mmCIF file of C-alpha atoms and ligand atoms in Angstrom:
data_model
loop_
_atom_site.group_PDB
_atom_site.id
_atom_site.type_symbol
_atom_site.label_atom_id
_atom_site.label_comp_id
_atom_site.label_asym_id
_atom_site.label_seq_id
_atom_site.Cartn_x
_atom_site.Cartn_y
_atom_site.Cartn_z
ATOM 1 C CA UNK A 15 0.053 0.031 -0.056
ATOM 2 C CA UNK A 16 1.121 3.548 -0.582
ATOM 3 C CA UNK A 17 2.045 5.617 2.693
ATOM 4 C CA UNK A 18 3.763 8.912 3.572
ATOM 5 C CA UNK A 19 6.635 8.315 6.000
ATOM 6 C CA UNK A 20 9.462 10.076 7.477
ATOM 7 C CA UNK A 21 12.369 8.966 9.769
ATOM 8 C CA UNK A 22 14.077 12.270 10.536
ATOM 9 C CA UNK A 23 12.837 15.730 11.883
ATOM 10 C CA UNK A 24 12.895 18.514 9.350
ATOM 11 C CA UNK A 25 11.014 20.434 6.631
ATOM 12 C CA UNK A 26 8.209 19.212 4.480
ATOM 13 C CA UNK A 27 10.670 17.574 2.294
ATOM 14 C CA UNK A 28 11.541 14.755 4.803
ATOM 15 C CA UNK A 29 8.171 13.338 3.897
ATOM 16 C CA UNK A 30 8.536 10.489 1.369
ATOM 17 C CA UNK A 31 5.963 8.580 -0.352
ATOM 18 C CA UNK A 32 6.668 4.742 0.257
ATOM 19 C CA UNK A 33 5.237 1.346 -0.081
ATOM 20 C CA UNK A 34 4.344 -0.534 3.245
ATOM 21 C CA UNK A 35 2.824 -3.798 4.067
ATOM 22 C CA UNK A 36 -0.968 -3.742 4.841
ATOM 23 C CA UNK A 37 -1.028 -3.988 8.644
ATOM 24 C CA UNK A 38 -3.220 -6.778 10.409
ATOM 25 C CA UNK A 39 -5.262 -5.758 13.451
ATOM 26 C CA UNK A 40 -4.504 -7.316 16.688
ATOM 27 C CA UNK A 41 -6.592 -7.852 19.752
ATOM 28 C CA UNK A 42 -8.963 -4.815 20.218
ATOM 29 C CA UNK A 43 -7.858 -3.087 17.203
ATOM 30 C CA UNK A 44 -9.519 -2.328 13.731
ATOM 31 C CA UNK A 45 -8.207 -1.901 10.343
ATOM 32 C CA UNK A 46 -9.401 1.238 8.513
ATOM 33 C CA UNK A 47 -9.124 1.862 4.719
ATOM 34 C CA UNK A 48 -8.539 5.476 4.722
ATOM 35 C CA UNK A 49 -10.461 7.670 2.143
ATOM 36 C CA UNK A 50 -9.439 11.209 3.408
ATOM 37 C CA UNK A 51 -6.631 12.298 5.857
ATOM 38 C CA UNK A 52 -7.028 15.701 7.683
ATOM 39 C CA UNK A 53 -3.988 17.853 8.307
ATOM 40 C CA UNK A 54 -3.461 19.919 11.527
ATOM 41 C CA UNK A 55 -0.703 22.228 12.816
ATOM 42 C CA UNK A 56 0.409 19.470 15.293
ATOM 43 C CA UNK A 57 1.523 17.343 12.306
ATOM 44 C CA UNK A 58 4.038 19.749 11.110
ATOM 45 C CA UNK A 59 5.029 20.793 14.374
ATOM 46 C CA UNK A 60 5.716 16.979 15.405
ATOM 47 C CA UNK A 61 7.585 16.669 12.010
ATOM 48 C CA UNK A 62 9.819 19.735 12.633
ATOM 49 C CA UNK A 63 10.280 19.537 16.555
ATOM 50 C CA UNK A 64 8.995 16.278 17.575
ATOM 51 C CA UNK A 65 10.549 14.600 20.522
ATOM 52 C CA UNK A 66 9.179 11.034 20.131
ATOM 53 C CA UNK A 67 10.383 9.981 16.778
ATOM 54 C CA UNK A 68 10.309 6.160 17.143
ATOM 55 C CA UNK A 69 11.654 4.935 13.641
ATOM 56 C CA UNK A 70 9.304 5.232 10.819
ATOM 57 C CA UNK A 71 6.491 7.772 11.331
ATOM 58 C CA UNK A 72 3.254 7.992 9.229
ATOM 59 C CA UNK A 73 1.886 11.384 9.987
ATOM 60 C CA UNK A 74 -1.820 12.782 10.509
ATOM 61 C CA UNK A 75 -4.115 11.989 13.442
ATOM 62 C CA UNK A 76 -7.412 12.791 11.541
ATOM 63 C CA UNK A 77 -9.070 10.818 8.810
ATOM 64 C CA UNK A 78 -12.050 8.962 7.689
ATOM 65 C CA UNK A 79 -12.758 5.713 6.065
ATOM 66 C CA UNK A 80 -14.126 2.225 6.195
ATOM 67 C CA UNK A 81 -13.388 -0.637 8.596
ATOM 68 C CA UNK A 82 -12.174 -3.519 6.524
ATOM 69 C CA UNK A 83 -10.958 -5.820 9.240
ATOM 70 C CA UNK A 84 -11.261 -6.327 13.006
ATOM 71 C CA UNK A 85 -9.135 -8.121 15.437
ATOM 72 C CA UNK A 86 -9.944 -10.573 18.090
ATOM 73 C CA UNK A 87 -12.423 -9.487 20.629
ATOM 74 C CA UNK A 88 -13.877 -6.573 18.542
ATOM 75 C CA UNK A 89 -17.598 -6.349 18.376
ATOM 76 C CA UNK A 90 -17.810 -2.742 17.595
ATOM 77 C CA UNK A 91 -17.203 -1.231 14.985
ATOM 78 C CA UNK A 92 -17.974 -3.840 12.472
ATOM 79 C CA UNK A 93 -16.452 -4.548 9.002
ATOM 80 C CA UNK A 94 -18.060 -2.056 6.555
ATOM 81 C CA UNK A 95 -18.758 0.701 9.266
ATOM 82 C CA UNK A 96 -17.743 4.151 8.272
ATOM 83 C CA UNK A 97 -15.526 5.825 10.827
ATOM 84 C CA UNK A 98 -13.461 8.938 11.749
ATOM 85 C CA UNK A 99 -10.217 8.619 13.489
ATOM 86 C CA UNK A 100 -8.689 10.494 16.513
ATOM 87 C CA UNK A 101 -5.057 10.736 17.620
ATOM 88 C CA UNK A 102 -4.215 8.018 15.177
ATOM 89 C CA UNK A 103 -0.442 8.645 15.031
ATOM 90 C CA UNK A 104 -0.085 8.950 18.930
ATOM 91 C CA UNK A 105 -0.274 5.560 20.336
ATOM 92 C CA UNK A 106 1.967 4.303 17.474
ATOM 93 C CA UNK A 107 4.136 6.624 15.296
ATOM 94 C CA UNK A 108 3.347 4.646 12.088
ATOM 95 C CA UNK A 109 -0.376 4.406 12.521
ATOM 96 C CA UNK A 110 -1.080 7.925 10.986
ATOM 97 C CA UNK A 111 -3.749 8.382 8.434
ATOM 98 C CA UNK A 112 -1.424 9.461 5.518
ATOM 99 C CA UNK A 113 -1.503 5.925 4.184
ATOM 100 C CA UNK A 114 -4.091 3.636 2.552
ATOM 101 C CA UNK A 115 -4.741 1.429 5.543
ATOM 102 C CA UNK A 116 -4.045 1.934 9.239
ATOM 103 C CA UNK A 117 -4.643 -0.076 12.347
ATOM 104 C CA UNK A 118 -6.040 1.482 15.529
ATOM 105 C CA UNK A 119 -7.448 0.544 18.941
ATOM 106 C CA UNK A 120 -11.180 0.690 18.891
ATOM 107 C CA UNK A 121 -11.164 3.801 21.192
ATOM 108 C CA UNK A 122 -9.418 5.644 18.427
ATOM 109 C CA UNK A 123 -12.275 5.697 16.028
ATOM 110 C CA UNK A 124 -15.824 7.094 16.007
ATOM 111 C CA UNK A 125 -18.776 5.976 13.906
ATOM 112 C CA UNK A 126 -19.659 8.332 11.083
ATOM 113 C CA UNK A 127 -23.508 8.647 10.943
ATOM 114 C CA UNK A 128 -25.272 7.982 7.604
ATOM 115 C CA UNK A 129 -24.961 10.908 5.221
ATOM 116 C CA UNK A 130 -21.788 12.338 6.767
ATOM 117 C CA UNK A 131 -19.242 12.502 4.110
ATOM 118 C CA UNK A 132 -15.521 11.844 4.257
ATOM 119 C CA UNK A 133 -14.501 15.490 4.340
ATOM 120 C CA UNK A 134 -16.469 16.105 7.505
ATOM 121 C CA UNK A 135 -15.060 13.019 9.100
ATOM 122 C CA UNK A 136 -11.389 13.924 8.376
ATOM 123 C CA UNK A 137 -11.961 17.370 9.690
ATOM 124 C CA UNK A 138 -13.114 16.382 13.243
ATOM 125 C CA UNK A 139 -10.499 14.621 15.429
ATOM 126 C CA UNK A 140 -8.119 17.256 16.658
ATOM 127 C CA UNK A 141 -10.425 20.408 16.167
ATOM 128 C CA UNK A 142 -13.654 19.072 17.327
ATOM 129 C CA UNK A 143 -12.153 17.158 20.284
ATOM 130 C CA UNK A 144 -10.241 20.227 21.390
ATOM 131 C CA UNK A 145 -13.235 22.319 21.108
ATOM 132 C CA UNK A 146 -15.280 19.912 23.084
ATOM 133 C CA UNK A 147 -12.795 19.872 25.862
ATOM 134 C CA UNK A 148 -12.479 23.587 25.837
ATOM 135 C CA UNK A 149 -16.276 24.104 26.162
ATOM 136 C CA UNK A 150 -16.614 21.394 29.173
ATOM 137 C CA UNK A 151 -13.803 22.681 31.736
ATOM 138 C CA UNK A 152 -15.819 25.362 33.272
ATOM 139 C CA UNK A 153 -16.825 25.154 36.949
ATOM 140 C CA UNK A 154 -20.214 23.323 37.234
ATOM 141 C CA UNK A 155 -20.404 23.184 33.361
ATOM 142 C CA UNK A 156 -21.407 19.853 31.624
ATOM 143 C CA UNK A 157 -18.865 17.298 31.230
ATOM 144 C CA UNK A 158 -20.319 16.374 27.975
ATOM 145 C CA UNK A 159 -22.139 18.633 25.437
ATOM 146 C CA UNK A 160 -25.602 18.095 24.124
ATOM 147 C CA UNK A 161 -28.450 20.251 22.931
ATOM 148 C CA UNK A 162 -29.300 22.734 25.774
ATOM 149 C CA UNK A 163 -26.135 21.977 27.890
ATOM 150 C CA UNK A 164 -24.842 25.488 27.318
ATOM 151 C CA UNK A 165 -28.141 27.377 27.548
ATOM 152 C CA UNK A 166 -27.728 30.725 29.001
ATOM 153 C CA UNK A 167 -23.987 30.514 28.506
ATOM 154 C CA UNK A 168 -21.843 33.021 26.558
ATOM 155 C CA UNK A 169 -18.833 31.564 24.735
ATOM 156 C CA UNK A 170 -16.107 33.811 23.193
ATOM 157 C CA UNK A 171 -14.189 32.024 20.339
ATOM 158 C CA UNK A 172 -10.984 34.035 19.341
ATOM 159 C CA UNK A 173 -10.006 33.247 15.821
ATOM 160 C CA UNK A 174 -13.475 32.125 14.827
ATOM 161 C CA UNK A 175 -12.319 31.262 11.337
ATOM 162 C CA UNK A 176 -9.596 28.789 12.617
ATOM 163 C CA UNK A 177 -10.208 25.003 12.445
ATOM 164 C CA UNK A 178 -10.520 24.590 16.172
ATOM 165 C CA UNK A 179 -12.521 27.873 16.257
ATOM 166 C CA UNK A 180 -14.880 26.721 13.654
ATOM 167 C CA UNK A 181 -15.567 23.480 15.469
ATOM 168 C CA UNK A 182 -15.937 25.571 18.922
ATOM 169 C CA UNK A 183 -18.527 27.855 17.266
ATOM 170 C CA UNK A 184 -20.431 24.823 15.879
ATOM 171 C CA UNK A 185 -20.356 22.879 19.002
ATOM 172 C CA UNK A 186 -21.154 25.858 21.346
ATOM 173 C CA UNK A 187 -24.037 26.916 19.031
ATOM 174 C CA UNK A 188 -25.343 23.205 19.013
ATOM 175 C CA UNK A 189 -25.207 23.196 22.764
ATOM 176 C CA UNK A 190 -27.209 26.177 23.157
ATOM 177 C CA UNK A 191 -24.608 28.971 23.905
ATOM 178 C CA UNK A 192 -24.455 32.537 22.590
ATOM 179 C CA UNK A 193 -21.469 32.616 20.669
ATOM 180 C CA UNK A 194 -19.135 35.638 19.952
ATOM 181 C CA UNK A 195 -16.157 35.174 17.653
ATOM 182 C CA UNK A 196 -13.202 37.413 17.150
ATOM 183 C CA UNK A 197 -11.625 37.656 13.891
ATOM 184 C CA UNK A 198 -8.851 39.643 12.023
ATOM 185 C CA UNK A 199 -10.928 40.910 9.241
ATOM 186 C CA UNK A 200 -14.101 40.807 6.943
ATOM 187 C CA UNK A 201 -13.404 37.572 5.041
ATOM 188 C CA UNK A 202 -12.920 35.658 8.449
ATOM 189 C CA UNK A 203 -15.992 37.386 9.908
ATOM 190 C CA UNK A 204 -18.227 36.019 7.179
ATOM 191 C CA UNK A 205 -16.638 32.499 7.854
ATOM 192 C CA UNK A 206 -17.289 32.618 11.617
ATOM 193 C CA UNK A 207 -20.790 33.841 10.810
ATOM 194 C CA UNK A 208 -21.310 30.944 8.277
ATOM 195 C CA UNK A 209 -20.133 28.561 11.221
ATOM 196 C CA UNK A 210 -22.864 29.806 13.319
ATOM 197 C CA UNK A 211 -21.479 32.690 15.512
ATOM 198 C CA UNK A 212 -24.256 35.065 16.628
ATOM 199 C CA UNK A 213 -21.674 37.965 16.707
ATOM 200 C CA UNK A 214 -18.212 38.802 15.406
ATOM 201 C CA UNK A 215 -15.780 41.375 16.591
ATOM 202 C CA UNK A 216 -12.497 42.255 14.839
ATOM 203 C CA UNK A 217 -9.705 41.688 17.502
ATOM 204 C CA UNK A 218 -7.668 44.172 15.876
ATOM 205 C CA UNK A 219 -10.033 47.080 17.045
ATOM 206 C CA UNK A 220 -8.596 49.042 19.966
ATOM 207 C CA UNK A 221 -12.177 48.895 21.606
ATOM 208 C CA UNK A 222 -12.610 45.308 21.000
ATOM 209 C CA UNK A 223 -13.156 44.747 24.634
ATOM 210 C CA UNK A 224 -15.914 47.414 24.720
ATOM 211 C CA UNK A 225 -17.425 45.835 21.725
ATOM 212 C CA UNK A 226 -17.677 42.485 23.347
ATOM 213 C CA UNK A 227 -19.076 44.113 26.549
ATOM 214 C CA UNK A 228 -21.836 45.800 24.581
ATOM 215 C CA UNK A 229 -22.900 42.281 23.338
ATOM 216 C CA UNK A 230 -22.361 40.573 26.770
ATOM 217 C CA UNK A 231 -22.729 43.292 29.385
ATOM 218 C CA UNK A 232 -22.341 40.580 32.298
ATOM 219 C CA UNK A 233 -19.118 39.255 30.466
ATOM 220 C CA UNK A 234 -18.341 36.024 28.640
ATOM 221 C CA UNK A 235 -18.478 32.739 30.659
ATOM 222 C CA UNK A 236 -16.015 30.662 28.596
ATOM 223 C CA UNK A 237 -13.123 31.793 26.298
ATOM 224 C CA UNK A 238 -11.948 29.015 23.757
ATOM 225 C CA UNK A 239 -8.317 30.517 23.497
ATOM 226 C CA UNK A 240 -5.874 30.112 20.584
ATOM 227 C CA UNK A 241 -3.596 32.938 21.385
ATOM 228 C CA UNK A 242 -3.247 33.096 25.217
ATOM 229 C CA UNK A 243 -0.571 35.521 25.492
ATOM 230 C CA UNK A 244 -1.741 37.959 22.895
ATOM 231 C CA UNK A 245 -5.362 37.933 24.471
ATOM 232 C CA UNK A 246 -4.783 38.050 28.188
ATOM 233 C CA UNK A 247 -5.724 41.704 28.580
ATOM 234 C CA UNK A 248 -8.808 41.288 26.397
ATOM 235 C CA UNK A 249 -9.861 38.239 28.263
ATOM 236 C CA UNK A 250 -9.479 39.990 31.594
ATOM 237 C CA UNK A 251 -11.550 42.835 30.353
ATOM 238 C CA UNK A 252 -14.467 40.651 29.032
ATOM 239 C CA UNK A 253 -14.586 37.596 31.465
ATOM 240 C CA UNK A 254 -17.714 37.259 33.535
ATOM 241 C CA UNK A 255 -17.577 36.437 37.267
ATOM 242 C CA UNK A 256 -16.284 32.946 37.557
ATOM 243 C CA UNK A 257 -15.487 32.663 34.034
ATOM 244 C CA UNK A 258 -13.067 30.187 32.380
ATOM 245 C CA UNK A 259 -10.446 30.744 29.893
ATOM 246 C CA UNK A 260 -9.727 27.299 28.177
ATOM 247 C CA UNK A 261 -6.194 27.723 26.638
ATOM 248 C CA UNK A 262 -5.516 25.404 23.766
ATOM 249 C CA UNK A 263 -2.998 27.685 21.754
ATOM 250 C CA UNK A 264 -0.555 30.378 22.332
ATOM 251 C CA UNK A 265 -0.363 31.332 18.558
ATOM 252 C CA UNK A 266 2.099 34.305 17.841
ATOM 253 C CA UNK A 267 3.173 34.095 21.518
ATOM 254 C CA UNK A 268 5.992 32.361 23.382
ATOM 255 C CA UNK A 269 6.937 31.246 26.857
ATOM 256 C CA UNK A 270 4.750 32.789 29.647
ATOM 257 C CA UNK A 271 1.187 33.921 29.646
ATOM 258 C CA UNK A 272 0.924 37.111 31.773
ATOM 259 C CA UNK A 273 -2.330 37.009 33.693
ATOM 260 C CA UNK A 274 -3.367 40.125 35.746
ATOM 261 C CA UNK A 275 -3.618 38.821 39.438
ATOM 262 C CA UNK A 276 -5.711 41.536 40.839
ATOM 263 C CA UNK A 277 -8.489 41.228 38.170
ATOM 264 C CA UNK A 278 -8.372 37.590 37.853
ATOM 265 C CA UNK A 279 -8.681 36.773 41.615
ATOM 266 C CA UNK A 280 -11.685 39.300 41.996
ATOM 267 C CA UNK A 281 -13.307 37.466 39.141
ATOM 268 C CA UNK A 282 -12.649 33.970 40.672
ATOM 269 C CA UNK A 283 -11.413 33.390 37.072
ATOM 270 C CA UNK A 284 -10.228 30.124 35.968
ATOM 271 C CA UNK A 285 -7.407 29.272 33.417
ATOM 272 C CA UNK A 286 -7.643 25.690 32.310
ATOM 273 C CA UNK A 287 -4.750 24.652 29.884
ATOM 274 C CA UNK A 288 -5.319 21.802 27.622
ATOM 275 C CA UNK A 289 -3.522 19.509 25.150
ATOM 276 C CA UNK A 290 -5.501 16.731 23.502
ATOM 277 C CA UNK A 291 -2.697 14.243 23.834
ATOM 278 C CA UNK A 292 -3.139 13.918 27.644
ATOM 279 C CA UNK A 293 -6.729 14.434 28.247
ATOM 280 C CA UNK A 294 -8.065 11.864 30.277
ATOM 281 C CA UNK A 295 -9.592 9.030 28.208
ATOM 282 C CA UNK A 296 -12.957 9.435 29.899
ATOM 283 C CA UNK A 297 -13.198 12.960 28.756
ATOM 284 C CA UNK A 298 -11.984 11.991 25.266
ATOM 285 C CA UNK A 299 -14.771 9.425 25.070
ATOM 286 C CA UNK A 300 -17.377 12.175 26.169
ATOM 287 C CA UNK A 301 -16.040 14.083 23.316
ATOM 288 C CA UNK A 302 -16.448 11.316 20.879
ATOM 289 C CA UNK A 303 -20.026 10.748 21.922
ATOM 290 C CA UNK A 304 -20.978 14.534 21.821
ATOM 291 C CA UNK A 305 -19.356 14.965 18.336
ATOM 292 C CA UNK A 306 -21.085 11.831 17.111
ATOM 293 C CA UNK A 307 -24.498 13.170 18.521
ATOM 294 C CA UNK A 308 -23.758 16.660 16.805
ATOM 295 C CA UNK A 309 -22.956 14.954 13.544
ATOM 296 C CA UNK A 310 -26.124 12.971 13.608
ATOM 297 C CA UNK A 311 -27.981 16.165 14.119
ATOM 298 C CA UNK A 312 -26.112 17.808 11.097
ATOM 299 C CA UNK A 313 -24.344 20.454 13.345
ATOM 300 C CA UNK A 314 -20.890 20.047 12.092
ATOM 301 C CA UNK A 315 -20.761 20.635 8.331
ATOM 302 C CA UNK A 316 -17.550 21.760 6.529
ATOM 303 C CA UNK A 317 -16.762 23.718 3.334
ATOM 304 C CA UNK A 318 -16.749 27.472 2.456
ATOM 305 C CA UNK A 319 -20.589 27.745 2.935
ATOM 306 C CA UNK A 320 -20.275 26.304 6.527
ATOM 307 C CA UNK A 321 -17.370 28.561 7.328
ATOM 308 C CA UNK A 322 -14.451 26.093 6.729
ATOM 309 C CA UNK A 323 -13.019 26.211 3.184
ATOM 310 C CA UNK A 324 -11.420 22.946 1.983
ATOM 311 C CA UNK A 325 -8.114 22.602 0.378
ATOM 312 C CA UNK A 326 -7.363 19.240 -1.205
ATOM 313 C CA UNK A 327 -4.187 17.494 -2.060
ATOM 314 C CA UNK A 328 -3.311 14.017 -3.507
ATOM 315 C CA UNK A 329 -1.253 11.740 -1.175
ATOM 316 C CA UNK A 330 1.812 12.243 -3.186
ATOM 317 C CA UNK A 331 1.695 15.899 -2.347
ATOM 318 C CA UNK A 332 1.364 15.634 1.236
ATOM 319 C CA UNK A 333 4.400 17.727 1.747
ATOM 320 C CA UNK A 334 2.489 20.474 0.184
ATOM 321 C CA UNK A 335 -0.500 19.833 2.204
ATOM 322 C CA UNK A 336 1.647 20.237 5.433
ATOM 323 C CA UNK A 337 3.286 23.363 3.867
ATOM 324 C CA UNK A 338 -0.176 24.838 3.480
ATOM 325 C CA UNK A 339 -1.147 24.340 7.012
ATOM 326 C CA UNK A 340 2.229 25.637 8.178
ATOM 327 C CA UNK A 341 1.712 28.800 5.993
ATOM 328 C CA UNK A 342 -1.606 29.531 7.712
ATOM 329 C CA UNK A 343 -4.110 28.098 5.161
ATOM 330 C CA UNK A 344 -7.661 29.402 5.988
ATOM 331 C CA UNK A 345 -9.893 26.339 6.494
ATOM 332 C CA UNK A 346 -9.180 22.787 6.344
ATOM 333 C CA UNK A 347 -6.466 21.042 4.384
ATOM 334 C CA UNK A 348 -7.345 17.377 3.384
ATOM 335 C CA UNK A 349 -5.277 14.671 1.738
ATOM 336 C CA UNK A 350 -7.225 12.266 -0.713
ATOM 337 C CA UNK A 351 -6.267 8.698 -0.563
HETATM 338 N N1 NAP B 9 -3.672 22.069 22.719
HETATM 339 C C1 NAP B 9 -4.124 21.258 21.836
HETATM 340 O O1 NAP B 9 -4.518 20.153 22.064
HETATM 341 C C2 NAP B 9 -4.506 21.726 20.377
HETATM 342 C C3 NAP B 9 -5.327 21.352 19.648
HETATM 343 C C4 NAP B 9 -5.478 21.797 18.337
HETATM 344 C C5 NAP B 9 -4.707 22.762 17.858
HETATM 345 N N2 NAP B 9 -3.879 23.414 18.843
HETATM 346 C C6 NAP B 9 -3.102 24.652 18.361
HETATM 347 O O2 NAP B 9 -3.896 25.670 18.157
HETATM 348 C C7 NAP B 9 -3.508 26.415 17.159
HETATM 349 C C8 NAP B 9 -4.624 26.708 16.068
HETATM 350 O O3 NAP B 9 -4.951 25.481 15.621
HETATM 351 P P1 NAP B 9 -5.883 25.493 14.253
HETATM 352 O O4 NAP B 9 -5.868 24.157 13.685
HETATM 353 O O5 NAP B 9 -7.249 25.986 14.757
HETATM 354 O O6 NAP B 9 -5.215 26.572 13.383
HETATM 355 P P2 NAP B 9 -5.818 27.559 12.294
HETATM 356 O O7 NAP B 9 -6.755 26.858 11.509
HETATM 357 O O8 NAP B 9 -4.532 28.062 11.625
HETATM 358 O O9 NAP B 9 -6.358 28.687 13.033
HETATM 359 C C9 NAP B 9 -5.700 29.562 13.920
HETATM 360 C C10 NAP B 9 -6.533 30.926 14.014
HETATM 361 O O10 NAP B 9 -5.943 31.664 15.159
HETATM 362 C C11 NAP B 9 -6.327 33.032 14.838
HETATM 363 N N3 NAP B 9 -5.526 33.963 15.650
HETATM 364 C C12 NAP B 9 -4.165 33.946 15.680
HETATM 365 N N4 NAP B 9 -3.945 34.924 16.652
HETATM 366 C C13 NAP B 9 -4.922 35.361 17.193
HETATM 367 C C14 NAP B 9 -5.395 36.516 18.068
HETATM 368 N N5 NAP B 9 -4.595 37.168 18.759
HETATM 369 N N6 NAP B 9 -6.824 36.587 18.361
HETATM 370 C C15 NAP B 9 -7.725 35.843 17.748
HETATM 371 N N7 NAP B 9 -7.381 34.966 16.821
HETATM 372 C C16 NAP B 9 -6.052 34.693 16.533
HETATM 373 C C17 NAP B 9 -6.010 33.077 13.305
HETATM 374 O O11 NAP B 9 -6.716 34.189 12.822
HETATM 375 P P3 NAP B 9 -5.923 35.418 12.002
HETATM 376 O O12 NAP B 9 -4.842 34.723 11.272
HETATM 377 O O13 NAP B 9 -6.994 36.017 11.219
HETATM 378 O O14 NAP B 9 -5.432 36.174 13.260
HETATM 379 C C18 NAP B 9 -6.531 31.853 12.831
HETATM 380 O O15 NAP B 9 -7.938 31.810 12.469
HETATM 381 C C19 NAP B 9 -2.187 25.946 16.652
HETATM 382 O O16 NAP B 9 -1.283 26.489 17.279
HETATM 383 C C20 NAP B 9 -2.399 24.421 17.005
HETATM 384 O O17 NAP B 9 -1.172 23.734 17.058
HETATM 385 C C21 NAP B 9 -3.640 22.823 19.955
#
């Protein structure tokens, strides 16, 4: 079978198109014939700076395809089921989705409801599960999203046209929240609105905090933060009493996140850092269940009209696909198998 693989860290050119043997599923594992592989920033970051290169690595955690074989003891999913993958290349470095077949433990796949296409399935794993985690870490908040779970809650999504931002808007909206997204300009405002944001505010405006406060006079309850250091002052200015900043990224920042002590303590504010790789298995499973329920409700569409433009590459051009993500492609980069 064809696969993309690398055995040393470096730029996109370390990625090679190779032939590998089709793997056999072991106990508790399924084999998935991948239709579409999804690229995330973590894929190029790992390729450039990873610290756990264990021989041959096949990149990409996210993907969608059909279960074509199951190992001993597996009752669900079954052969023929359509699935999406999560953290595929984490438990074993050569199990990424940039190959025609991969073998995964059953808890690394979610079933795709009927009618949900491969592109949607390949866009879920990292973005949707990160967004789900961010939306479920507030004090007294739901541990699992469902319709109505965020009724009465105001969510701020900085970078609403980003891949995680897009999923956060969709999931928050599905769960009943009022959603405010910040964006850098008009095109991204349109995308965030198409994703379902009730309001958009340009974070480049000097009065962005006032604009958010006008929309949410009591403040925002949850911030799904992509740029923690850059946005601390804004977050402090707009957070509600007992509000939570769920930090999944520090884009365009480095090192520390300077949080103002006086304001934050009087707000009883909570900063919750999160990285998907080490989220508790239980919380990850809640995310998979909620994402599947949202998918079944048609709440997680992708494509320009849904606020997430798609950019496609053939498997042989995976280096270009990763380069596109690295260069800040707006939307979702997909690799066709
Ligand atoms: N912790 C985790 O488990 C986890 C999971 C997923 C992703 N991540 C990380 O999160 C980051 C985003 O991932 P992604 O896939 O969503 O990337 P993406 O699609 O490139 O989106 C990034 C977004 O951040 C926005 N942004 C940058 N600075 C901003 C600021 N100061 N205020 C508001 N928005 C800002 C960008 O908008 P403009 O260009 O218009 O400013 C862009 O829309 C990456 O660093 C990724 O590695 C972490």
